[in-house]
XYZ file of N, CA and C in Angstrom:
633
model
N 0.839 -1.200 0.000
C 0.000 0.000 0.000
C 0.872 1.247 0.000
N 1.826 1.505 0.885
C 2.958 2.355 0.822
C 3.558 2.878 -0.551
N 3.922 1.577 -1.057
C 4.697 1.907 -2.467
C 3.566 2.627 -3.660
N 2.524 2.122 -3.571
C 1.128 2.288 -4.720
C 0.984 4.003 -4.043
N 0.906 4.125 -2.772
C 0.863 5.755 -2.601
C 1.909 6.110 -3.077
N 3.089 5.992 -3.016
C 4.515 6.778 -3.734
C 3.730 7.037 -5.043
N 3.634 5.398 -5.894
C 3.422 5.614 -7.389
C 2.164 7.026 -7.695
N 1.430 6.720 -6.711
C 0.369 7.723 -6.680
C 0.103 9.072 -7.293
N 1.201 9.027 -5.705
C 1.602 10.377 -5.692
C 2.566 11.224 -6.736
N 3.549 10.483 -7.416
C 4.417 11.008 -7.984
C 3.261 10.970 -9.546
N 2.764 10.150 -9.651
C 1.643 10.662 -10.581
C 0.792 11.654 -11.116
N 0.123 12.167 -9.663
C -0.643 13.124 -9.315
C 0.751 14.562 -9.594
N 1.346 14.198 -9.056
C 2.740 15.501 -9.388
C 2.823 15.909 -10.703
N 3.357 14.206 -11.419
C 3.746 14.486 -12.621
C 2.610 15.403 -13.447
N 1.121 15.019 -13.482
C -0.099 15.727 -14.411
C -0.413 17.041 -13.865
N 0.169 17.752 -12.365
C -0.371 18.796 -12.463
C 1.166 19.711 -12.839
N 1.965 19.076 -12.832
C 3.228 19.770 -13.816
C 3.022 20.445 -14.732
N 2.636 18.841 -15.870
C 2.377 19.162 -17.187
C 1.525 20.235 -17.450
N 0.129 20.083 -16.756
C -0.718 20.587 -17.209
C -0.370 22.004 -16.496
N 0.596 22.805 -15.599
C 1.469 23.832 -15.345
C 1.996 24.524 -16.554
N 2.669 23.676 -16.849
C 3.839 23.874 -17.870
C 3.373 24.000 -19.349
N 2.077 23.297 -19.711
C 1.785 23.431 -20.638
C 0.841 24.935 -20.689
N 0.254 25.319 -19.736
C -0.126 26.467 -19.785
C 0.839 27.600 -20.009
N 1.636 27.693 -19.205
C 2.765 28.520 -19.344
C 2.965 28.680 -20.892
N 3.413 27.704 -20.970
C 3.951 27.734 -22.693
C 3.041 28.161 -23.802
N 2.035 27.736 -23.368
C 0.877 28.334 -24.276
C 1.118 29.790 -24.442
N 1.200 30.671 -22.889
C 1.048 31.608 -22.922
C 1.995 32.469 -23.182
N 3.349 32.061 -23.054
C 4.896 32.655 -23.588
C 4.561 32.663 -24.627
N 3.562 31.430 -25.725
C 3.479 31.320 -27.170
C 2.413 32.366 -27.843
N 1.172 32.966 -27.087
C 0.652 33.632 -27.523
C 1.152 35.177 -27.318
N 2.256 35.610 -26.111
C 2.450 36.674 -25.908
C 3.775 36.856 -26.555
N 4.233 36.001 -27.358
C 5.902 36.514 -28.172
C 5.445 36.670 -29.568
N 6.345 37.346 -30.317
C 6.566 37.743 -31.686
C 7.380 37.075 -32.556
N 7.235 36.011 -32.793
C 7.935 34.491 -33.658
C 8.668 35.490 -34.752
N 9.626 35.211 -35.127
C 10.683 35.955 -36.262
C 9.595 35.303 -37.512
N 9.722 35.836 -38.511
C 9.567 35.580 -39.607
C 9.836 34.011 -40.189
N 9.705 33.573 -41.000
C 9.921 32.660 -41.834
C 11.066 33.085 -42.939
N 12.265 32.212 -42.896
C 13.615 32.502 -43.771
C 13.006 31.863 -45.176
N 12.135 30.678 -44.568
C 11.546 30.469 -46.004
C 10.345 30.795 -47.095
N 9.735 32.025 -46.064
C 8.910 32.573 -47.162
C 9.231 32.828 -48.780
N 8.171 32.797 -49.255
C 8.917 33.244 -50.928
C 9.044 35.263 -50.883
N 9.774 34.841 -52.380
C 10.037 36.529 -52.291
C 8.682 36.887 -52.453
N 7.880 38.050 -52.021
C 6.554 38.510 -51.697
C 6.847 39.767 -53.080
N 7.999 40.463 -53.654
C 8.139 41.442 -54.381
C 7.693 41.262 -55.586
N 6.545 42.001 -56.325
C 6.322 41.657 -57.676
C 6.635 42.900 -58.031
N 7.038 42.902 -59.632
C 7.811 44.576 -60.245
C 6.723 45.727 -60.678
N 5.925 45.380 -61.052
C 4.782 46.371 -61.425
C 3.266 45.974 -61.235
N 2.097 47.009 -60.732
C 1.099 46.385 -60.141
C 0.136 45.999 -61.146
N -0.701 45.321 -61.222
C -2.025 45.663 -61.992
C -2.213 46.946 -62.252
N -2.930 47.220 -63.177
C -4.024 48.275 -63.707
C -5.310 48.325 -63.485
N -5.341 49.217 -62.744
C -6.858 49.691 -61.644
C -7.143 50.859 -62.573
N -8.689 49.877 -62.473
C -9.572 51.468 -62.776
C -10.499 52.295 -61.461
N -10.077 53.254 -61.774
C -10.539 54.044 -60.337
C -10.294 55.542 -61.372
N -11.961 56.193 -60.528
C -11.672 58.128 -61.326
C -10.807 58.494 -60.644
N -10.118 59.311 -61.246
C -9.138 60.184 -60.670
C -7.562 60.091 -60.845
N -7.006 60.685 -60.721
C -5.252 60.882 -60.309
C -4.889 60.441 -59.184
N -3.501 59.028 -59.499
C -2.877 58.978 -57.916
C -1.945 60.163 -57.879
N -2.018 60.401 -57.066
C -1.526 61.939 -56.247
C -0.973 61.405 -55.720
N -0.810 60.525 -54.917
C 0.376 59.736 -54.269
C 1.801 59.351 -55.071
N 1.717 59.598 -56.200
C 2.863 58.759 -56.729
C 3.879 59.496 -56.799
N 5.054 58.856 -56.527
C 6.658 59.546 -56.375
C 6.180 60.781 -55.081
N 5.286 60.194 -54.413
C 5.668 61.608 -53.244
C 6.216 61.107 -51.811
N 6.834 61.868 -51.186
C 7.437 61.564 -49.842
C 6.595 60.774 -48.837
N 7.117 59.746 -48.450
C 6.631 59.120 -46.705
C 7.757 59.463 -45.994
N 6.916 60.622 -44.957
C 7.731 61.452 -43.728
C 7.212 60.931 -42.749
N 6.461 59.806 -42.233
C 6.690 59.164 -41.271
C 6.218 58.077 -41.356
N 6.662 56.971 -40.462
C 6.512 55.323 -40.304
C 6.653 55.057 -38.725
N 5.853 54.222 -38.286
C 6.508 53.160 -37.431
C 5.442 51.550 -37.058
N 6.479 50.868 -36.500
C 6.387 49.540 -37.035
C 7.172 48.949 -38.034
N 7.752 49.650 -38.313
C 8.738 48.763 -39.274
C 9.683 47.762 -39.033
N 10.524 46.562 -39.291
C 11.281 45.570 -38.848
C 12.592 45.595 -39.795
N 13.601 45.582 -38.953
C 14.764 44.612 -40.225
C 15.128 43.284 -39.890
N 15.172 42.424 -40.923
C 15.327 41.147 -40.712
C 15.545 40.694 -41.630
N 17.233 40.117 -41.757
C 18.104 39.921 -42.251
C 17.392 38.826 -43.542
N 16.250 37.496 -43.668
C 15.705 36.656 -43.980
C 14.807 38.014 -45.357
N 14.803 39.260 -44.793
C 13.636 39.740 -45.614
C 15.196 40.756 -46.572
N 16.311 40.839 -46.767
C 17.126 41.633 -47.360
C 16.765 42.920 -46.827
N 16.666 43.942 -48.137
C 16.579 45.318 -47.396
C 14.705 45.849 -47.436
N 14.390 44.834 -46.926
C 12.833 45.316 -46.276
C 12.618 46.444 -45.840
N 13.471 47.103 -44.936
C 13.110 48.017 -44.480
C 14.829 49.260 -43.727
N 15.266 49.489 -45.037
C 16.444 50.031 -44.478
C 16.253 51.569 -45.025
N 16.858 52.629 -44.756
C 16.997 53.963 -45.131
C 16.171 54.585 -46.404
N 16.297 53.744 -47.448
C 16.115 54.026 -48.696
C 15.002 52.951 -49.037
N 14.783 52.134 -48.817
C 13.405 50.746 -49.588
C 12.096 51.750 -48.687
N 12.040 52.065 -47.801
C 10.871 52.176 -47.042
C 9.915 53.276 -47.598
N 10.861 54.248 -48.361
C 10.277 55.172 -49.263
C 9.423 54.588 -50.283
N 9.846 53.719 -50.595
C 9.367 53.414 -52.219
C 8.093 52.473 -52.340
N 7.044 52.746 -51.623
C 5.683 52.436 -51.180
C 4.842 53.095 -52.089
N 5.177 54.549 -52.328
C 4.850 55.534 -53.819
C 5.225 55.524 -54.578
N 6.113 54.435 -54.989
C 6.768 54.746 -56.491
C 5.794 54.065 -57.755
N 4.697 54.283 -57.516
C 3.646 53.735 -58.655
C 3.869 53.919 -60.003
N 4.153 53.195 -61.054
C 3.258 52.043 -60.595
C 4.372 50.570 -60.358
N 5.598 51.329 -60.120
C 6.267 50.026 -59.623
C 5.980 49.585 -58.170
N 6.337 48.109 -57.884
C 5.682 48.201 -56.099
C 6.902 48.268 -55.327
N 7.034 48.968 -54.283
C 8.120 48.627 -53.248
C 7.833 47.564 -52.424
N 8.917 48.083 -51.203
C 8.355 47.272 -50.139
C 9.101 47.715 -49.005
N 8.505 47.670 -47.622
C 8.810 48.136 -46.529
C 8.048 47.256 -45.359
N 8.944 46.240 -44.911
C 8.872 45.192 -44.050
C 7.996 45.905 -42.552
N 6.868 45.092 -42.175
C 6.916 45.704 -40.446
C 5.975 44.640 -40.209
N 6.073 44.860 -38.437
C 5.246 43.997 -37.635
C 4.067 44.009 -37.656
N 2.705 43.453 -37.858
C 1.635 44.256 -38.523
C 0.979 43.931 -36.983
N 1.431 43.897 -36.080
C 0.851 44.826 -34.887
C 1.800 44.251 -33.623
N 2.464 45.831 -33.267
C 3.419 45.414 -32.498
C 2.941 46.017 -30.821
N 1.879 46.704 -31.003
C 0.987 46.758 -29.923
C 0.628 48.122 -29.956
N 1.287 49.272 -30.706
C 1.413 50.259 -31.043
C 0.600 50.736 -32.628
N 0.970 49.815 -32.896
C 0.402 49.257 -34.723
C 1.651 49.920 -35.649
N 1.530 49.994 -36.960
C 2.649 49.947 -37.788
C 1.780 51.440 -39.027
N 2.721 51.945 -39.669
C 1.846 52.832 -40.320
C 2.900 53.959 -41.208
N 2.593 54.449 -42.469
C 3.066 55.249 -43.210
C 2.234 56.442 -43.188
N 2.810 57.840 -42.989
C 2.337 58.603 -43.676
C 2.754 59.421 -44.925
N 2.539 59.686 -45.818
C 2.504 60.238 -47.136
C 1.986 62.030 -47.763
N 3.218 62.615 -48.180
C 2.904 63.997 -48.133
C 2.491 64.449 -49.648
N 1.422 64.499 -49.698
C 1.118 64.653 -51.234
C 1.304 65.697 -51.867
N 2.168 66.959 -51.281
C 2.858 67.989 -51.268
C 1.897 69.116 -51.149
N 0.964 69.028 -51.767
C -0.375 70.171 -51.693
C -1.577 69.793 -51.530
N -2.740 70.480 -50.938
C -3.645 69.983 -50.578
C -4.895 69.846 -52.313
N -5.137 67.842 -52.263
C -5.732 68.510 -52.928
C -7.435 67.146 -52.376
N -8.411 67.182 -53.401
C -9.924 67.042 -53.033
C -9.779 65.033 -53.233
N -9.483 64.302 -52.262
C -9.332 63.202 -52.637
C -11.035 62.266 -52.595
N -10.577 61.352 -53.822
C -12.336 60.591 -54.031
C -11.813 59.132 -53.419
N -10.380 59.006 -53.265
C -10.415 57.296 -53.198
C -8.977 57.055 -52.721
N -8.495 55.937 -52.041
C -7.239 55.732 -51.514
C -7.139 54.295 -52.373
N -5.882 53.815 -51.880
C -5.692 52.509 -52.431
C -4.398 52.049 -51.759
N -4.655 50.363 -51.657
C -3.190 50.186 -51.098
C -2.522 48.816 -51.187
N -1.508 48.413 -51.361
C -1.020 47.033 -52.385
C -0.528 46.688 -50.952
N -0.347 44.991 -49.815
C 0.104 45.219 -49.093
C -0.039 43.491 -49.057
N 0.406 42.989 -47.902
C 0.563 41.440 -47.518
C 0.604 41.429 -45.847
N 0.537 40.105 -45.309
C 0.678 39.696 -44.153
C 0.709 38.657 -44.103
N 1.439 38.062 -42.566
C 1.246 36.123 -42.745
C 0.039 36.008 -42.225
N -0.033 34.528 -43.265
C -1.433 33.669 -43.132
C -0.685 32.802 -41.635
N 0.000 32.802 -41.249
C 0.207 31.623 -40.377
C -0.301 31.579 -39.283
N -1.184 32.660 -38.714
C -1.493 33.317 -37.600
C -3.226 33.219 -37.748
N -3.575 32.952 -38.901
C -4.823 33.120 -39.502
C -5.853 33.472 -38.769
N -5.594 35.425 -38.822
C -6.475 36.032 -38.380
C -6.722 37.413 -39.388
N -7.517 37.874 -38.997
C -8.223 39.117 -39.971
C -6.822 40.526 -39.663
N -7.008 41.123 -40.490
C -5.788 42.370 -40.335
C -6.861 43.491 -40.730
N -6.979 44.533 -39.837
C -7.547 45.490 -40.004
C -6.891 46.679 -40.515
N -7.279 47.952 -41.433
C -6.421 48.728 -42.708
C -6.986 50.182 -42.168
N -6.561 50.926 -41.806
C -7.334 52.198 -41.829
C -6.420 53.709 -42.308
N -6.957 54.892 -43.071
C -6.701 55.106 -43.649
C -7.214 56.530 -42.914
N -6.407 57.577 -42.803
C -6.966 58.754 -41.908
C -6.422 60.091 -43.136
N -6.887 61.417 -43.334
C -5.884 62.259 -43.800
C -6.147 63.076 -42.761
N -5.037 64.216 -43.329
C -5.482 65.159 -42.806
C -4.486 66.812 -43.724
N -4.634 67.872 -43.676
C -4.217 68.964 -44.222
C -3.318 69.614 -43.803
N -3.216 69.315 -42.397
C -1.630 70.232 -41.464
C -0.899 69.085 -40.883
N -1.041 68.217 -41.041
C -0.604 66.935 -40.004
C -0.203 67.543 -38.720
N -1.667 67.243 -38.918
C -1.923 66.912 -36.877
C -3.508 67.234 -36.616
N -4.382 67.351 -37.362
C -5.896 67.185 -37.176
C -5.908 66.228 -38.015
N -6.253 64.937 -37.857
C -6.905 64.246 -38.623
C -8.120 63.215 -38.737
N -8.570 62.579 -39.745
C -10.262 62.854 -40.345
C -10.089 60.961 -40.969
N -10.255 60.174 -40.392
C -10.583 59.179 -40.842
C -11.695 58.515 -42.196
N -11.278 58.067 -43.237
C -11.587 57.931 -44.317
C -11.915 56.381 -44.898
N -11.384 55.791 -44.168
C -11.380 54.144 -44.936
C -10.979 53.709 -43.474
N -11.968 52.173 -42.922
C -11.413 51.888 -42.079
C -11.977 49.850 -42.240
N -11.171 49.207 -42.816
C -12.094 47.840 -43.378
C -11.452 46.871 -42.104
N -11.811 45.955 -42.285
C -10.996 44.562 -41.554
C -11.196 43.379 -42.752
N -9.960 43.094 -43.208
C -9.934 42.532 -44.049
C -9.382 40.669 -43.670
N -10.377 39.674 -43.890
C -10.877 38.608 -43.456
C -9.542 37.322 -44.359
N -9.237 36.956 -43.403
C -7.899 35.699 -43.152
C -8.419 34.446 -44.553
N -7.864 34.593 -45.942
C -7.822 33.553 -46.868
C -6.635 32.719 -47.112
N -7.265 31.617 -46.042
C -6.236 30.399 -46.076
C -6.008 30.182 -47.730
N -5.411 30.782 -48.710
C -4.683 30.448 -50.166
C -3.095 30.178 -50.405
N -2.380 30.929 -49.396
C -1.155 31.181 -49.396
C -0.376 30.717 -47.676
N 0.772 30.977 -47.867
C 1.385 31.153 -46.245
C 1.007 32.632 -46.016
N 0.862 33.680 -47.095
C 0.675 34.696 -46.786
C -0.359 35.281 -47.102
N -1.490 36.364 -46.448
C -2.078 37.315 -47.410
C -2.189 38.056 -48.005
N -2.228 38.359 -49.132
C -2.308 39.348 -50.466
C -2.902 40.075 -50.866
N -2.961 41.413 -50.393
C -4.211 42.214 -50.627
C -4.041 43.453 -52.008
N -4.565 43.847 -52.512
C -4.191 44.412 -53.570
C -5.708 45.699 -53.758
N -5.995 46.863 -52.928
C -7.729 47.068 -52.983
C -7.868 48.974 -53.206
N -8.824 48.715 -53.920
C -9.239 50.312 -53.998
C -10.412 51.202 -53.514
N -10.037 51.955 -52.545
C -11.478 52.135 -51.994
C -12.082 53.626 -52.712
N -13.480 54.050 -52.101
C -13.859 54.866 -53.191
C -14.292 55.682 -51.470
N -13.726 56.958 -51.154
C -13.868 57.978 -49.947
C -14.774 59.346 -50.423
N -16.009 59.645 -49.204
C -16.305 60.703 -49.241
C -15.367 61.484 -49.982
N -15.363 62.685 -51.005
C -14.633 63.875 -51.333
C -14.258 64.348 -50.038
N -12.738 64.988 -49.722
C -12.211 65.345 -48.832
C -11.283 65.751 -48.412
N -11.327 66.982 -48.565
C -9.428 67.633 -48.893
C -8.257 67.608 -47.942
N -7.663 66.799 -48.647
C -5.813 66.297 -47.535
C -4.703 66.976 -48.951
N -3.684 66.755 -47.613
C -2.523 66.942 -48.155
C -1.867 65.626 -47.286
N -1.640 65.284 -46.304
C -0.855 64.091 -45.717
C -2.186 63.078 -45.710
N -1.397 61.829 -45.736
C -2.379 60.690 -45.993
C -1.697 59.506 -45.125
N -2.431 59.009 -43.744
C -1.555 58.179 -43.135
C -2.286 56.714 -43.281
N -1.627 55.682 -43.853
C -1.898 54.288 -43.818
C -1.461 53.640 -42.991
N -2.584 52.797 -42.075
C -2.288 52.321 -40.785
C -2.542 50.915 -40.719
N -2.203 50.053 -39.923
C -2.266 48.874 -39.386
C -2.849 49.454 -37.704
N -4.183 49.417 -37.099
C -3.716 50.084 -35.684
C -3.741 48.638 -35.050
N -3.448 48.859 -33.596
C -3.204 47.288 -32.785
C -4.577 47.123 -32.500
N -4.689 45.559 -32.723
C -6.466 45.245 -33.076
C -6.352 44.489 -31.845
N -4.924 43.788 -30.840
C -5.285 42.869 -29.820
C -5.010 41.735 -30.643
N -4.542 41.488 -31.651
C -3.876 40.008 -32.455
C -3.005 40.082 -32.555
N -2.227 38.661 -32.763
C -1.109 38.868 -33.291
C -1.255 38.501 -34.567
N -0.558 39.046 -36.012
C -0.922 38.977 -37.394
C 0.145 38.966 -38.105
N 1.212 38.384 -37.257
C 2.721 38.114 -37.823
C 3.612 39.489 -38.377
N 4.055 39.111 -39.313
C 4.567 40.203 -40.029
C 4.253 40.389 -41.542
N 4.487 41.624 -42.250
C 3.984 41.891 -43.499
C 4.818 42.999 -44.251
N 4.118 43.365 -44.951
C 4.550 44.219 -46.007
C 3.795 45.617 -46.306
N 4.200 46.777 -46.877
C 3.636 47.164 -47.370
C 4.250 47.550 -48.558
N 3.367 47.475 -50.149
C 4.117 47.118 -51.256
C 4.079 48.377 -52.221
N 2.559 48.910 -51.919
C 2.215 50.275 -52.749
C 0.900 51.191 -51.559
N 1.165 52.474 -51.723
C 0.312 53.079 -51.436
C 0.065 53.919 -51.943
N -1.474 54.311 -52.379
C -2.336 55.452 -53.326
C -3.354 56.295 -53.018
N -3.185 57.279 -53.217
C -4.341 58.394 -53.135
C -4.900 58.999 -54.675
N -6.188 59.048 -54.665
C -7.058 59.616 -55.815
C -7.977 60.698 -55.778
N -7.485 61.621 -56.930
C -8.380 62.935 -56.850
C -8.822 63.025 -58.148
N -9.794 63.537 -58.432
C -10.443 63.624 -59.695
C -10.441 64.923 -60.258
N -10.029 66.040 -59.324
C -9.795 67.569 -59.977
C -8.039 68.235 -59.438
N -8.558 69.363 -59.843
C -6.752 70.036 -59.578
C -6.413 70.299 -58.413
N -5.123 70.389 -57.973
C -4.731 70.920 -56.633
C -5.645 72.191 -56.297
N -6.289 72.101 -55.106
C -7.037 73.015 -54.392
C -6.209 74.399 -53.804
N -4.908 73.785 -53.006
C -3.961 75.135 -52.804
C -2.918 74.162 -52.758
């Protein structure tokens, strides 16, 4: 009887260990930021489709004066170094500018379209991992002085198990609404949604610079 309590007992030990330990781990696993995949494919394609949408991108060849969220990681080349992170506007070729697509802060470009002018529509070429397979939410704010700004596009765009990654490529059509800075956001939704890309970003106006 003695020995069968030892076995017992060291039984009873061993399962509330596990079932310790396996919680733990769960939860180190949902609260860390897994590096990337070295073996993703290259995500870079050289020129985008042809969208029809009214208007002028006004976005193209113009400055992104601010970001954050961005990542370097050696597996992605120059994802996101001095000079690639710009080239998000270089339409209609696509760049690319590597980031965490929610690092709790969220990740985000803004874009100076140099003058203010009457925008009908945004647009934006971008990716994320499927491995996480959850929805990634996109929102899209301007504003005219940067630093009041006016929210314009705000979607959650829904997890298609097709790839390791998701591929979004979309054009939206915005109240008329006069900007000059245009900030594209990832904000923190409370997921984790791996890491991503952003490949192109666009703004559309259908008349002339306003001032």
């Amino acid at each position: 009887m003695r020995i069968q309590g030892v076995k017992l007992s060291a039984f009873a030990f061993l399962v509330v260990f596990t079932l310790v330990g396996c919680s733990k781990s769960t939860q180190d696993l949902k609260n860390s930021s897994p590096l990337p995949s070295k073996a993703q494919p290259d995500r870079e394609v050289k020129v985008a489709k042809k969208l029809n949408f009214p208007g002028v991108n006004v976005a193209a060849k113009k400055q992104v004066i601010a970001r954050g969220g961005g990542i370097t990681y050696p597996g992605w080349a120059n994802a996101n170094d001095n000079v690639d992170y710009k080239t998000t506007t270089n339409y209609p070729q696509l760049g690319r500018w590597g980031n965490e697509t929610n690092n709790g802060k969220g990740t985000f470009q803004v874009v100076d379209l140099g003058s203010v002018y009457q925008l009908n529509g945004v647009g934006y070429n971008i990716d994320w991992d499927g491995a996480f397979k959850n929805s990634l939410t996109f929102r899209v704010e301007v504003s005219t002085d940067n630093k009041s700004w006016q929210l314009v596009s705000n979607l959650v765009h829904p997890y298609e198990p097709t790839t390791v990654f998701n591929k979004l490529d979309i054009d939206v059509a915005i109240k008329p609404t006069a900007a000059r800075y245009v900030k594209y956001w990832e904000p923190p939704d409370g997921q984790w949604n791996g890491w991503g890309t952003f490949h192109q970003l666009r703004a559309y106006s259908s008349k002339s610079v306003k001032r």
